[in-house]
């Protein structure tokens, strides 16, 4: 399937992008493999298309948006999400954009643009930047 469809988690009728934690010593790609399991093999991670971060009161929260190589609907049908109450679904991109909250919509739009241009997009506090600001790699 191409960029006209997106894999989402449907949790009791609420559509979200699949999300999870990156544990210490784990790469975002390894965390993605733990997040969606049960396929015919590992998820075919293509590349990171967006990186979003926000400073909270206690820590910096970094979100990695990864794109996979195209998956068939059959491949997606075998996947299970980390939350057993959720179903993994393939929905048209426009439907997903309509159903996501504002943060999810921004991440999805920026990620799709980055996928098309071959770049990695950076979002800080809801603002899209052309390059990663230096404070991204500074510890807090």
Coordinates of C-alpha atoms in Angstrom, one line a residue:
X1 CA 0.0 0.0 0.0
X2 CA 1.3 3.5 -0.7
X3 CA 1.0 6.9 1.0
X4 CA -2.8 6.9 0.2
X5 CA -3.3 4.7 3.2
X6 CA -2.0 4.8 6.8
X7 CA -1.7 2.1 9.4
X8 CA -3.5 3.2 12.6
X9 CA -4.5 1.8 16.0
X10 CA -8.2 1.8 16.5
X11 CA -8.8 1.8 20.3
X12 CA -12.5 1.6 21.0
X13 CA -13.3 3.8 18.0
X14 CA -10.6 6.3 18.6
X15 CA -8.0 6.5 15.8
X16 CA -4.4 7.1 16.7
X17 CA -1.0 6.6 15.2
X18 CA 0.7 3.6 16.9
X19 CA 2.9 4.9 19.7
X20 CA 5.1 3.4 22.4
X21 CA 8.1 4.0 24.5
X22 CA 11.8 3.6 23.5
X23 CA 13.5 1.8 26.4
X24 CA 17.0 2.5 27.5
X25 CA 19.5 1.0 25.1
X26 CA 16.9 0.6 22.4
X27 CA 16.7 2.3 19.0
X28 CA 13.5 3.8 17.8
X29 CA 13.5 1.2 15.1
X30 CA 13.7 -1.6 17.6
X31 CA 10.9 0.0 19.7
X32 CA 8.7 0.0 16.5
X33 CA 9.3 -3.7 16.1
X34 CA 8.0 -4.2 19.6
X35 CA 5.1 -1.9 19.1
X36 CA 3.5 -3.8 16.1
X37 CA 4.1 -7.5 16.2
X38 CA 2.9 -10.6 14.4
X39 CA 3.7 -9.9 10.8
X40 CA 5.5 -12.3 8.5
X41 CA 8.9 -10.8 9.8
X42 CA 10.2 -7.6 11.1
X43 CA 8.5 -4.4 10.0
X44 CA 10.4 -3.1 6.9
X45 CA 11.5 0.2 8.4
X46 CA 12.3 2.5 5.6
X47 CA 13.5 5.6 7.5
X48 CA 12.7 8.2 10.1
X49 CA 10.6 10.9 8.4
X50 CA 9.9 13.2 11.3
X51 CA 11.2 14.0 14.8
X52 CA 9.0 15.9 17.2
X53 CA 10.0 17.1 20.6
X54 CA 8.5 19.1 23.4
X55 CA 9.9 20.2 26.7
X56 CA 7.6 19.3 29.6
X57 CA 8.2 20.4 33.2
X58 CA 10.3 17.4 34.0
X59 CA 11.8 16.1 30.8
X60 CA 12.2 16.4 27.1
X61 CA 9.7 14.2 25.1
X62 CA 11.0 13.1 21.7
X63 CA 8.7 11.4 19.2
X64 CA 10.1 9.5 16.2
X65 CA 7.9 9.1 13.2
X66 CA 9.1 6.1 11.1
X67 CA 7.9 5.1 7.7
X68 CA 7.9 1.6 6.5
X69 CA 8.4 0.2 3.0
X70 CA 5.0 -0.4 1.5
X71 CA 3.0 -3.2 3.2
X72 CA 0.2 -5.2 1.8
X73 CA -3.2 -5.3 3.6
X74 CA -2.5 -9.0 4.3
X75 CA 0.8 -8.0 6.0
X76 CA -1.0 -5.5 8.2
X77 CA -3.8 -8.0 8.9
X78 CA -1.3 -10.1 10.9
X79 CA -0.1 -7.2 13.1
X80 CA -1.1 -6.8 16.7
X81 CA -0.7 -3.6 18.7
X82 CA 0.9 -3.3 22.1
X83 CA -2.5 -2.5 23.6
X84 CA -4.7 -5.7 23.1
X85 CA -7.9 -3.6 23.1
X86 CA -6.8 -1.9 19.9
X87 CA -7.1 -3.2 16.4
X88 CA -4.5 -2.4 13.7
X89 CA -6.3 -1.0 10.7
X90 CA -5.4 0.4 7.3
X91 CA -7.4 3.6 6.5
X92 CA -7.3 6.1 3.7
X93 CA -4.9 9.0 4.5
X94 CA -7.6 11.6 4.2
X95 CA -9.9 9.7 6.7
X96 CA -7.0 9.4 9.1
X97 CA -6.2 13.1 8.9
X98 CA -9.9 13.9 9.6
X99 CA -10.0 11.6 12.7
X100 CA -6.7 12.4 14.3
X101 CA -6.3 15.1 17.0
X102 CA -4.4 18.3 16.1
X103 CA -0.9 16.9 17.2
X104 CA -1.4 13.7 15.3
X105 CA -2.6 15.5 12.2
X106 CA 0.4 17.8 12.2
X107 CA 2.8 14.9 12.7
X108 CA 1.2 12.9 9.9
X109 CA 1.1 15.8 7.4
X110 CA 4.7 16.7 8.1
X111 CA 5.8 13.1 7.9
X112 CA 4.0 12.6 4.6
X113 CA 5.7 15.7 3.2
X114 CA 9.1 14.5 4.5
X115 CA 8.5 11.1 2.9
X116 CA 7.8 12.7 -0.4
X117 CA 10.9 15.0 -0.3
X118 CA 13.3 12.5 1.1
X119 CA 14.1 14.8 4.1
X120 CA 13.6 14.4 7.8
X121 CA 11.2 16.9 9.3
X122 CA 11.6 18.5 12.7
X123 CA 8.8 19.7 14.9
X124 CA 9.4 21.6 18.1
X125 CA 6.4 22.5 20.3
X126 CA 4.0 22.4 17.3
X127 CA 6.3 24.5 15.0
X128 CA 7.9 22.9 11.9
X129 CA 11.7 23.7 11.5
X130 CA 13.9 23.1 8.4
X131 CA 16.7 21.6 10.5
X132 CA 17.1 20.1 14.0
X133 CA 17.7 22.9 16.5
X134 CA 20.8 22.3 18.6
X135 CA 18.7 22.0 21.8
X136 CA 17.4 18.6 20.6
X137 CA 20.7 16.9 21.4
X138 CA 21.4 18.8 24.7
X139 CA 20.5 16.9 27.8
X140 CA 18.0 18.4 30.2

